[in-house]
Amino acid sequence: MLDPKFVRENIELVKKSLENRNYDISLEEFLKAEEEKRLLQQKADELRNKRNVVSEEIGKLRSQKKDASELIKEMKVVSDTIKGFDEKLKLLEDSTINFLLNVPNIPHETVPVGKDETCNVEIRRWGEPKNFDFEPLNHWDIGEILGIIDFERASKIAGARFSIMKGSGAKLERALMNFMLDNNISNGYTEVFPPIIVNRESMQGTGQLPKFEAELFRIVDPEFYLIPTAEVPVTNIHRNEILNEKDLPIYYTAYTPCFRREAGSYGKDVRGLIRQHQFNKVEMVKFVKPEDSFNELESLTNNAEEILQKLGLPYRVVVLCTGDLGFSAAKTYDIEVWLPGQQKYREISSCSNFTDYQARRANIRFKREGKKGTEFVHTLNGSGLAIGRTLVAILENYQQKDGSVVIPEVLRPYMKLEVIKNTINP
RNA sequence: GGAGAGGUGGCCGAGCCGGUCGAAGGCAGCCGCCUGCUAAGCGGUUGUGGGGGUAAAACCUCACCCAGGGUUCGAAUCCCUGCCUCUCCGCCA
């Protein structure tokens, strides 16, 4: 959420931001309501002050056994007036907050302005897409040949966009989790394993609600939401807290399953592991001081890249333009891994700085040493990495002519295996 | 699932037959005094958010004693609902 005071004082900047993000929202109504709210609040506060003073007076008269019925009568009217003001105030407050909850974060000045994903800008590449001396297969074909992924039975159990990992496939999934967690831990992140169903307040704290309800799986009775990313529970760890300056920065990493409805993506990636309703992910989350957050975004992104480098998977980093930038983010780098089966770079990580946007929603503050008052922290997060997609990348990049898949060196201690051999369909 | 206890400031802990309670007392923290140094001791001070005010402060004011409603001229204190914690019983990975 943006600071109402900030919006009030930076109308042009906010308008520009909305325009660059292709949002068609007018600020006029909000500003009017905001102004009205402040005036009304002043009036109500004055009356409350009067009531406080006179009520105390009544108390004194009472204790002296003197008559106070005139004052009581008078205050009854005042109280009714206050009640009326409060009702109006509540409506105005609701409408201003509701408005702000639907206004996206302001993109950082280094974010390229552009309409849609075609305007994203590639920042760097690492590794060379390998030349195969045979036609590289899609991961779902590899999975079938090796007997390590079963989509058909998964759809029997749950439905479309689910999968069963089997044998060496399941083991590879597990190895990736552990390798990624260990790597993040060695980069200074503290491992956490949070709840994966959460309450409404948490979803609102990180910005999934109220705007993106359609993306979420929901449990109706009692009301809970399945997390679409570990960002939700992990960022909310410090909801409604005031942290000490000396505690910052805080780095967390978490493995969790993630659940997404994928509404509106019916035609896309219908085959394979790329777009599933349930998938595993290792996430990195940071709480930092405002002045550090954009440097922290660079190191966060580097931490994610390091994993791909160690796995020997070619990738590129792109910075999202204003039109493609996520709702709560001020700046986002997507990391895209090379998939030989698709001859394309595909997103495998998304690293974002949310500045104070989530912190204000979730009310996460910190106190500077020797300074009065509090400030909102800046929050960041990034995948490090999406496990299913990493597994896809390994199958496709490390496939051999005979259908087998070589296990990347760094995973061998975890797998206790060097090659997933093709014993089923040689 | 059944029975009971409780949620107060950074922490501990009073208040809870309604008024002078933003809230006693203690601890911790900060400032000063004292002391050869340390400890002890003495005095002062210490929350968050909103609105107004200011160049910035000072300052004024409202709200906040788990959350949301209600009663009342007035609520930490009374009533209702919800959430959470603890103890006992049952059930269970």
Coordinates of C-alpha atoms (C1' of nucleotides) in Angstrom, one line a residue:
Chain A
M1 CA 0.0 0.0 0.0
L2 CA 1.2 3.5 -0.7
D3 CA 1.3 6.1 2.0
P4 CA -1.8 8.3 1.8
K5 CA 0.3 11.3 2.7
F6 CA 2.7 10.4 -0.1
V7 CA 0.0 10.1 -2.6
R8 CA -1.4 13.5 -1.5
E9 CA 1.9 15.2 -1.8
N10 CA 3.1 13.5 -5.0
I11 CA 0.0 13.4 -7.2
E12 CA 1.8 13.8 -10.5
L13 CA 4.3 11.0 -9.7
V14 CA 1.6 8.6 -8.8
K15 CA -0.4 9.5 -11.9
K16 CA 2.7 8.9 -14.0
S17 CA 3.3 5.6 -12.3
L18 CA -0.2 4.4 -12.9
E19 CA 0.0 5.4 -16.5
N20 CA 3.3 3.6 -17.1
R21 CA 1.8 0.5 -15.5
N22 CA -1.3 0.6 -17.8
Y23 CA -3.6 1.2 -14.9
D24 CA -6.7 3.3 -15.5
I25 CA -7.4 4.7 -12.1
S26 CA -8.4 8.2 -11.3
L27 CA -7.0 9.8 -8.1
E28 CA -9.6 12.6 -7.9
E29 CA -12.2 10.7 -5.9
F30 CA -9.6 9.5 -3.5
L31 CA -8.2 12.9 -2.9
K32 CA -11.6 14.3 -2.3
A33 CA -12.5 11.6 0.2
E34 CA -9.2 11.9 1.9
E35 CA -9.7 15.7 2.3
E36 CA -13.2 15.2 3.6
K37 CA -12.0 12.6 6.0
R38 CA -9.4 14.8 7.6
L39 CA -11.8 17.7 8.1
L40 CA -14.4 15.4 9.6
Q41 CA -11.8 13.8 11.9
Q42 CA -10.8 17.2 13.2
K43 CA -14.4 18.1 14.0
A44 CA -15.0 14.7 15.7
D45 CA -11.7 15.1 17.7
E46 CA -12.8 18.5 18.9
L47 CA -16.1 17.1 20.2
R48 CA -14.3 14.2 21.8
N49 CA -12.1 16.7 23.6
K50 CA -15.1 18.5 24.8
R51 CA -16.7 15.4 26.0
N52 CA -13.6 14.3 27.9
V53 CA -13.3 17.6 29.7
V54 CA -17.0 17.8 30.6
S55 CA -17.2 14.1 31.6
E56 CA -14.4 14.7 34.1
E57 CA -16.3 17.7 35.4
I58 CA -19.4 15.5 35.8
G59 CA -17.4 13.1 37.8
K60 CA -16.2 15.8 40.2
L61 CA -19.7 17.2 40.7
R62 CA -21.0 13.7 41.4
S63 CA -18.4 13.1 44.0
Q64 CA -19.3 16.4 45.7
K65 CA -23.0 15.3 45.5
K66 CA -23.9 18.1 43.3
D67 CA -26.4 18.0 40.4
A68 CA -24.9 17.3 37.0
S69 CA -28.0 16.5 35.0
E70 CA -27.8 19.5 32.8
L71 CA -24.3 18.6 31.7
I72 CA -25.2 15.0 31.2
K73 CA -28.1 16.0 29.0
E74 CA -25.8 18.2 27.0
M75 CA -23.2 15.5 26.6
K76 CA -25.7 13.0 25.4
V77 CA -26.3 15.2 22.4
V78 CA -22.5 15.6 21.9
S79 CA -22.1 11.8 22.0
D80 CA -24.8 11.3 19.5
T81 CA -23.2 13.8 17.2
I82 CA -19.8 12.1 17.5
K83 CA -21.4 8.7 16.7
G84 CA -22.8 10.2 13.5
F85 CA -19.4 11.6 12.6
D86 CA -17.8 8.3 13.3
E87 CA -20.1 6.5 11.0
K88 CA -19.3 8.8 8.1
L89 CA -15.7 8.6 9.0
K90 CA -15.7 4.9 8.8
L91 CA -17.2 5.0 5.4
L92 CA -14.6 7.5 4.1
E93 CA -11.8 5.5 5.7
D94 CA -12.9 2.2 4.1
S95 CA -13.2 3.8 0.7
T96 CA -9.7 5.5 0.9
I97 CA -8.0 2.3 2.2
N98 CA -9.9 0.2 -0.3
F99 CA -8.7 2.5 -3.0
L100 CA -5.1 2.4 -1.9
L101 CA -5.2 -1.4 -1.6
N102 CA -5.8 -1.4 -5.4
V103 CA -3.1 1.0 -6.3
P104 CA 0.2 -0.7 -7.3
N105 CA 3.7 0.2 -6.1
I106 CA 5.6 2.9 -7.8
P107 CA 8.3 1.6 -10.1
H108 CA 11.9 2.5 -9.4
E109 CA 13.4 5.1 -11.6
T110 CA 15.8 2.5 -13.1
V111 CA 12.8 0.4 -14.4
P112 CA 12.4 0.7 -18.1
V113 CA 9.0 2.2 -19.2
G114 CA 7.1 -0.1 -21.5
K115 CA 3.8 -1.5 -22.4
D116 CA 4.2 -5.3 -21.9
E117 CA 6.7 -8.1 -21.6
T118 CA 8.2 -7.3 -25.1
C119 CA 9.7 -4.2 -23.5
N120 CA 11.6 -6.1 -20.8
V121 CA 15.3 -5.5 -21.1
E122 CA 17.9 -8.2 -21.0
I123 CA 20.7 -7.4 -18.6
R124 CA 23.1 -10.3 -19.0
R125 CA 23.6 -13.9 -20.1
W126 CA 25.5 -16.7 -18.5
G127 CA 26.5 -19.9 -20.2
E128 CA 26.1 -21.1 -23.8
P129 CA 23.1 -23.1 -24.9
K130 CA 24.5 -26.5 -25.7
N131 CA 24.6 -27.9 -29.2
F132 CA 23.1 -31.3 -29.4
D133 CA 24.1 -33.8 -32.0
F134 CA 20.6 -35.1 -31.9
E135 CA 17.1 -33.6 -31.6
P136 CA 16.7 -32.7 -27.9
L137 CA 13.5 -33.9 -26.4
N138 CA 10.9 -32.2 -24.3
H139 CA 11.1 -32.9 -20.6
W140 CA 7.8 -34.7 -20.6
D141 CA 9.1 -37.1 -23.2
I142 CA 12.2 -37.6 -21.2
G143 CA 10.2 -38.1 -18.1
E144 CA 8.1 -40.7 -19.8
I145 CA 11.1 -42.6 -21.3
L146 CA 12.8 -42.8 -18.0
G147 CA 9.6 -43.5 -16.1
I148 CA 10.2 -40.8 -13.6
I149 CA 7.1 -38.5 -14.2
D150 CA 3.5 -39.7 -14.4
F151 CA 1.0 -37.1 -15.5
E152 CA -1.8 -39.4 -16.4
R153 CA -2.2 -41.0 -13.0
A154 CA -1.8 -37.6 -11.3
S155 CA -4.8 -36.3 -13.2
K156 CA -6.7 -39.3 -12.0
I157 CA -5.8 -38.5 -8.4
A158 CA -6.2 -34.7 -8.6
G159 CA -6.8 -33.4 -12.1
A160 CA -5.0 -31.5 -14.8
R161 CA -1.8 -29.7 -14.0
F162 CA -0.7 -32.1 -11.4
S163 CA 2.1 -34.6 -11.6
I164 CA 3.6 -37.6 -9.8
M165 CA 7.4 -37.7 -9.5
K166 CA 8.7 -41.3 -9.3
G167 CA 11.9 -43.1 -8.5
S168 CA 14.9 -41.0 -9.6
G169 CA 12.6 -38.2 -10.5
A170 CA 11.3 -37.9 -7.0
K171 CA 14.8 -38.1 -5.7
L172 CA 16.0 -35.4 -8.0
E173 CA 13.2 -33.2 -6.8
R174 CA 14.3 -33.8 -3.2
A175 CA 18.0 -33.3 -4.1
L176 CA 17.3 -29.9 -5.6
M177 CA 15.4 -28.8 -2.5
N178 CA 18.3 -29.7 -0.3
F179 CA 21.0 -28.3 -2.6
M180 CA 19.2 -25.0 -2.9
L181 CA 18.5 -24.6 0.8
D182 CA 22.1 -25.5 1.7
N183 CA 23.4 -23.0 -0.9
N184 CA 21.1 -20.2 0.5
I185 CA 22.1 -21.0 4.0
S186 CA 25.8 -20.7 3.1
N187 CA 24.9 -17.3 1.7
G188 CA 23.6 -16.2 5.1
Y189 CA 20.0 -17.0 4.9
T190 CA 18.2 -18.6 7.9
E191 CA 16.1 -21.7 7.0
V192 CA 12.5 -21.6 8.0
F193 CA 9.6 -24.0 7.3
P194 CA 6.4 -22.1 7.7
P195 CA 2.7 -22.9 7.5
I196 CA 1.5 -23.4 3.9
I197 CA -2.1 -22.5 4.5
V198 CA -2.6 -19.0 5.9
N199 CA -5.3 -16.6 7.0
R200 CA -6.7 -13.7 5.1
E201 CA -4.6 -11.0 6.9
S202 CA -1.4 -12.6 5.7
M203 CA -2.6 -12.7 2.1
Q204 CA -3.5 -9.0 2.4
G205 CA -0.1 -8.3 4.0
T206 CA 1.9 -9.3 1.0
G207 CA -0.6 -8.0 -1.6
Q208 CA -2.3 -11.2 -2.9
L209 CA -5.6 -10.0 -1.6
P210 CA -7.9 -8.3 -2.3
K211 CA -6.9 -8.0 -5.9
F212 CA -5.8 -11.5 -6.9
E213 CA -8.3 -13.8 -5.2
A214 CA -8.8 -15.6 -8.5
E215 CA -5.3 -16.9 -8.4
L216 CA -5.7 -18.6 -5.0
F217 CA -6.9 -21.9 -3.7
R218 CA -9.2 -21.3 -0.8
I219 CA -10.4 -23.4 2.0
V220 CA -13.9 -22.3 2.9
D221 CA -14.7 -23.7 6.3
P222 CA -12.8 -22.6 8.3
E223 CA -11.5 -19.8 6.0
F224 CA -7.9 -20.3 4.9
Y225 CA -5.8 -19.8 1.8
L226 CA -3.2 -22.1 0.3
I227 CA 0.0 -20.1 -0.3
P228 CA 0.9 -19.4 -3.9
T229 CA 4.5 -18.7 -2.8
A230 CA 6.5 -18.9 0.4
E231 CA 6.8 -15.1 0.2
V232 CA 3.4 -15.0 1.9
P233 CA 4.1 -16.8 5.2
V234 CA 7.7 -15.8 5.4
T235 CA 7.2 -12.1 4.9
N236 CA 4.3 -12.2 7.4
I237 CA 6.6 -13.7 10.0
H238 CA 7.2 -10.1 11.1
R239 CA 3.8 -8.7 10.5
N240 CA 2.8 -6.1 13.1
E241 CA 6.3 -6.0 14.5
I242 CA 8.8 -3.3 15.3
L243 CA 12.3 -4.6 14.6
N244 CA 15.6 -3.2 16.0
E245 CA 18.0 -1.6 13.6
K246 CA 20.7 -3.9 14.7
D247 CA 18.6 -7.0 13.7
L248 CA 18.6 -5.8 10.1
P249 CA 19.1 -7.1 7.5
I250 CA 17.2 -10.4 8.1
Y251 CA 17.5 -13.1 5.5
Y252 CA 15.2 -16.1 5.4
T253 CA 15.1 -19.0 3.0
A254 CA 12.2 -21.5 2.9
Y255 CA 11.2 -24.6 1.0
T256 CA 7.4 -24.9 0.5
P257 CA 4.9 -26.3 -1.8
C258 CA 3.0 -23.6 -3.7
F259 CA -0.5 -23.7 -5.0
R260 CA -1.9 -21.7 -7.9
R261 CA -5.2 -21.7 -9.7
E262 CA -3.6 -20.6 -12.9
A263 CA -7.0 -19.1 -13.9
G264 CA -6.8 -17.4 -17.3
S265 CA -3.8 -19.5 -18.5
Y266 CA -5.9 -22.3 -20.1
G267 CA -4.0 -22.6 -23.3
K268 CA -0.6 -22.1 -21.9
D269 CA 1.9 -24.8 -21.1
V270 CA -0.7 -27.5 -20.9
R271 CA 1.8 -30.2 -21.1
G272 CA 4.7 -30.8 -18.7
L273 CA 5.8 -29.5 -15.4
I274 CA 6.1 -25.8 -16.3
R275 CA 2.7 -24.7 -15.1
Q276 CA 1.3 -26.8 -12.3
H277 CA -1.4 -26.2 -9.7
Q278 CA 1.0 -27.5 -7.1
F279 CA 4.8 -27.1 -7.3
N280 CA 7.8 -26.9 -5.0
K281 CA 9.9 -23.8 -4.6
V282 CA 12.7 -22.6 -2.5
E283 CA 12.3 -18.9 -1.7
M284 CA 14.6 -16.2 -0.3
V285 CA 13.1 -13.3 1.6
K286 CA 14.9 -10.2 3.0
F287 CA 13.9 -7.5 5.4
V288 CA 16.3 -4.5 5.0
K289 CA 16.8 -0.9 5.7
P290 CA 15.4 1.4 3.0
E291 CA 18.7 2.8 2.0
D292 CA 20.0 -0.7 1.3
S293 CA 17.2 -2.3 -0.6
F294 CA 18.3 -1.8 -4.2
N295 CA 21.7 -3.1 -3.4
E296 CA 20.1 -6.0 -1.6
L297 CA 18.1 -6.7 -4.7
E298 CA 21.3 -7.1 -6.7
S299 CA 22.8 -9.6 -4.2
L300 CA 19.5 -11.5 -3.9
T301 CA 19.5 -11.9 -7.7
N302 CA 23.1 -13.0 -7.7
N303 CA 22.3 -15.6 -5.0
A304 CA 19.7 -17.1 -7.3
E305 CA 22.0 -17.0 -10.3
E306 CA 24.7 -18.8 -8.3
I307 CA 22.4 -21.8 -8.1
L308 CA 22.0 -22.0 -11.8
Q309 CA 25.7 -21.5 -12.3
K310 CA 26.6 -24.4 -10.0
L311 CA 24.1 -26.5 -11.8
G312 CA 25.7 -25.5 -15.1
L313 CA 22.4 -24.3 -16.6
P314 CA 22.6 -21.4 -19.1
Y315 CA 20.4 -18.4 -18.3
R316 CA 19.7 -14.8 -18.8
V317 CA 18.6 -12.0 -16.6
V318 CA 16.0 -9.5 -17.7
V319 CA 14.6 -6.5 -15.9
L320 CA 10.8 -6.2 -16.1
C321 CA 9.4 -3.0 -17.6
T322 CA 6.7 -0.9 -16.0
G323 CA 4.0 -2.7 -17.9
D324 CA 5.0 -6.1 -16.9
L325 CA 6.0 -5.4 -13.3
G326 CA 4.1 -7.1 -10.5
F327 CA 1.6 -5.3 -8.5
S328 CA 3.5 -4.9 -5.3
A329 CA 7.0 -4.6 -6.8
A330 CA 9.1 -1.5 -7.4
K331 CA 11.7 -3.4 -9.4
T332 CA 11.9 -7.0 -10.6
Y333 CA 14.6 -9.2 -12.3
D334 CA 13.4 -12.3 -13.9
I335 CA 16.0 -15.1 -14.4
E336 CA 15.2 -17.2 -17.4
V337 CA 16.8 -20.6 -17.9
W338 CA 17.5 -22.1 -21.3
L339 CA 15.3 -25.0 -22.2
P340 CA 16.6 -27.0 -25.2
G341 CA 13.2 -28.8 -25.6
Q342 CA 11.5 -25.5 -26.3
Q343 CA 14.5 -23.6 -27.7
K344 CA 13.6 -20.8 -25.4
Y345 CA 14.6 -19.1 -22.2
R346 CA 11.9 -19.6 -19.6
E347 CA 11.3 -17.9 -16.2
I348 CA 12.8 -19.8 -13.3
S349 CA 13.1 -17.1 -10.8
S350 CA 11.7 -13.7 -10.1
C351 CA 13.5 -11.4 -7.7
S352 CA 11.8 -8.3 -6.5
N353 CA 12.2 -5.3 -4.3
F354 CA 8.9 -4.2 -2.8
T355 CA 10.3 -1.2 -1.0
D356 CA 8.0 -0.2 1.8
Y357 CA 4.8 -1.3 -0.1
Q358 CA 4.4 -4.7 1.6
A359 CA 5.8 -3.4 4.9
R360 CA 3.1 -0.8 5.1
R361 CA 0.4 -3.3 4.4
A362 CA 1.8 -5.8 6.8
N363 CA 2.9 -3.1 9.3
I364 CA 6.5 -4.2 9.6
R365 CA 8.6 -1.4 11.0
F366 CA 12.0 -0.9 12.6
K367 CA 13.5 1.6 15.0
R368 CA 16.8 3.4 14.4
E369 CA 19.3 3.5 17.1
G370 CA 18.9 6.7 19.1
K371 CA 16.1 8.0 16.9
K372 CA 12.5 8.8 17.7
G373 CA 9.7 7.0 15.9
T374 CA 9.7 4.1 13.5
E375 CA 10.2 3.5 9.8
F376 CA 8.9 0.8 7.5
V377 CA 11.4 -1.8 6.5
H378 CA 11.9 -2.7 2.8
T379 CA 11.0 -6.3 1.9
L380 CA 12.4 -8.3 -1.0
N381 CA 12.0 -11.8 -2.2
G382 CA 13.1 -14.1 -5.0
S383 CA 12.9 -17.7 -6.0
G384 CA 16.0 -19.6 -5.4
L385 CA 14.7 -21.5 -7.3
A386 CA 11.5 -22.9 -8.6
I387 CA 12.2 -26.6 -8.2
G388 CA 10.0 -28.1 -10.8
R389 CA 11.3 -25.8 -13.5
T390 CA 14.9 -26.5 -12.5
L391 CA 14.2 -30.2 -12.8
V392 CA 12.8 -29.5 -16.3
A393 CA 16.0 -27.6 -17.1
I394 CA 18.2 -30.4 -15.9
L395 CA 16.3 -33.1 -17.8
E396 CA 16.4 -31.1 -21.0
N397 CA 20.0 -29.7 -20.7
Y398 CA 21.6 -32.9 -19.5
Q399 CA 19.8 -35.4 -21.7
Q400 CA 21.9 -37.8 -23.7
K401 CA 21.4 -39.4 -27.0
D402 CA 20.4 -42.8 -25.4
G403 CA 17.7 -41.1 -23.4
S404 CA 19.6 -41.1 -20.1
V405 CA 20.2 -37.9 -18.1
V406 CA 23.5 -37.0 -16.5
I407 CA 23.2 -35.6 -12.9
P408 CA 25.0 -32.3 -12.5
E409 CA 28.1 -32.6 -10.3
V410 CA 26.8 -30.6 -7.3
L411 CA 23.8 -32.8 -7.0
R412 CA 25.6 -36.1 -7.0
P413 CA 26.3 -36.1 -3.2
Y414 CA 22.6 -35.5 -2.7
M415 CA 21.5 -38.1 -5.3
K416 CA 24.2 -40.7 -4.8
L417 CA 23.8 -41.2 -8.5
E418 CA 25.6 -39.9 -11.6
V419 CA 23.2 -40.8 -14.3
I420 CA 19.5 -41.5 -14.5
K421 CA 19.7 -44.4 -16.9
N422 CA 17.2 -45.3 -19.5
T423 CA 16.4 -48.9 -18.5
I424 CA 12.8 -48.8 -19.6
N425 CA 12.9 -47.7 -23.2
P426 CA 16.5 -48.2 -24.4
Chain B
rG1 C1' -14.4 -32.6 20.8
rG2 C1' -15.5 -31.7 26.6
rA3 C1' -14.2 -28.8 31.4
rG4 C1' -11.6 -24.7 33.4
rA5 C1' -7.9 -20.2 33.7
rG6 C1' -6.2 -16.1 31.2
rG7 C1' -4.7 -12.1 27.5
rU8 C1' -2.5 -4.7 30.6
rG9 C1' 3.4 -0.4 28.3
rG10 C1' 10.5 -3.5 26.1
rC11 C1' 9.7 -7.3 30.1
rC12 C1' 7.4 -8.7 35.0
rG13 C1' 3.1 -7.1 37.4
rA14 C1' -1.1 -4.1 40.0
rG15 C1' -5.7 -2.1 38.8
rC16 C1' -11.0 -5.0 36.9
rC17 C1' -17.9 -3.3 42.9
rG18 C1' -17.0 2.5 36.0
rG19 C1' -14.7 9.0 36.6
rU20 C1' -8.7 12.3 38.8
rC21 C1' -5.6 5.6 34.6
rG22 C1' -1.5 6.3 29.2
rA23 C1' -2.3 3.4 33.3
rA24 C1' 0.9 2.0 40.6
rG25 C1' 5.3 -0.8 41.7
rG26 C1' 9.6 -3.4 40.0
rC27 C1' 13.2 -4.7 36.2
rA28 C1' 15.6 -3.2 31.8
rG29 C1' 17.1 1.4 28.9
rC30 C1' 18.7 6.5 28.6
rC31 C1' 20.6 11.3 31.0
rG32 C1' 22.9 13.5 35.2
rC33 C1' 25.1 13.3 40.3
rC34 C1' 28.2 10.5 43.5
rU35 C1' 32.8 7.2 43.5
rG36 C1' 40.3 6.3 42.3
rC37 C1' 37.7 2.3 38.7
rU38 C1' 33.6 -1.2 38.9
rA39 C1' 29.3 -2.3 41.7
rA40 C1' 25.9 -0.2 44.9
rG41 C1' 23.3 4.5 45.8
rC42 C1' 20.6 9.3 44.6
rG43 C1' 17.6 12.5 41.1
rG44 C1' 15.3 12.8 36.4
rU45 C1' 13.6 10.5 32.0
rU46 C1' 11.7 6.6 28.6
rG47 C1' 5.5 3.8 23.9
rU48 C1' 2.8 3.7 19.1
rG49 C1' -0.5 5.8 15.5
rG50 C1' -3.7 9.8 13.4
rG51 C1' -4.9 15.2 13.0
rG52 C1' -3.3 20.3 13.8
rG53 C1' 1.1 23.3 14.3
rU54 C1' 6.6 24.5 12.9
rA55 C1' 11.8 25.9 8.3
rA56 C1' 12.6 21.9 11.8
rA57 C1' 11.4 21.3 16.8
rA58 C1' 8.7 22.7 20.9
rC59 C1' 3.7 22.4 21.5
rC60 C1' -1.9 21.3 21.2
rU61 C1' -5.4 17.4 20.5
rC62 C1' -7.6 12.4 19.4
rA63 C1' -7.1 7.2 19.7
rC64 C1' -4.7 2.8 21.6
rC65 C1' -4.8 -1.8 28.4
rC66 C1' -5.7 -9.0 22.4
rA67 C1' -9.4 -7.7 18.1
rG68 C1' -14.5 -6.1 16.8
rG69 C1' -19.2 -4.5 18.5
rG70 C1' -22.6 -2.7 22.7
rU71 C1' -24.2 -0.2 27.4
rU72 C1' -23.0 4.8 29.7
rC73 C1' -22.4 11.8 30.2
rG74 C1' -17.9 8.8 31.0
rA75 C1' -14.9 1.9 30.2
rA76 C1' -8.5 -1.2 31.0
rU77 C1' -12.7 -1.8 34.3
rC78 C1' -19.7 -3.9 32.8
rC79 C1' -22.2 -6.9 28.4
rC80 C1' -21.8 -9.7 23.5
rU81 C1' -18.8 -11.9 19.5
rG82 C1' -14.2 -13.5 17.6
rC83 C1' -8.9 -14.7 17.9
rC84 C1' -4.9 -16.5 20.7
rU85 C1' -2.4 -18.8 25.1
rC86 C1' -2.3 -22.1 29.3
rU87 C1' -4.1 -26.5 32.4
rC88 C1' -7.0 -31.1 32.7
rC89 C1' -9.9 -35.1 30.1
rG90 C1' -10.9 -37.5 25.3
rC91 C1' -9.0 -38.5 20.4
rC92 C1' -5.0 -38.7 17.1
rA93 C1' 0.1 -38.4 13.2

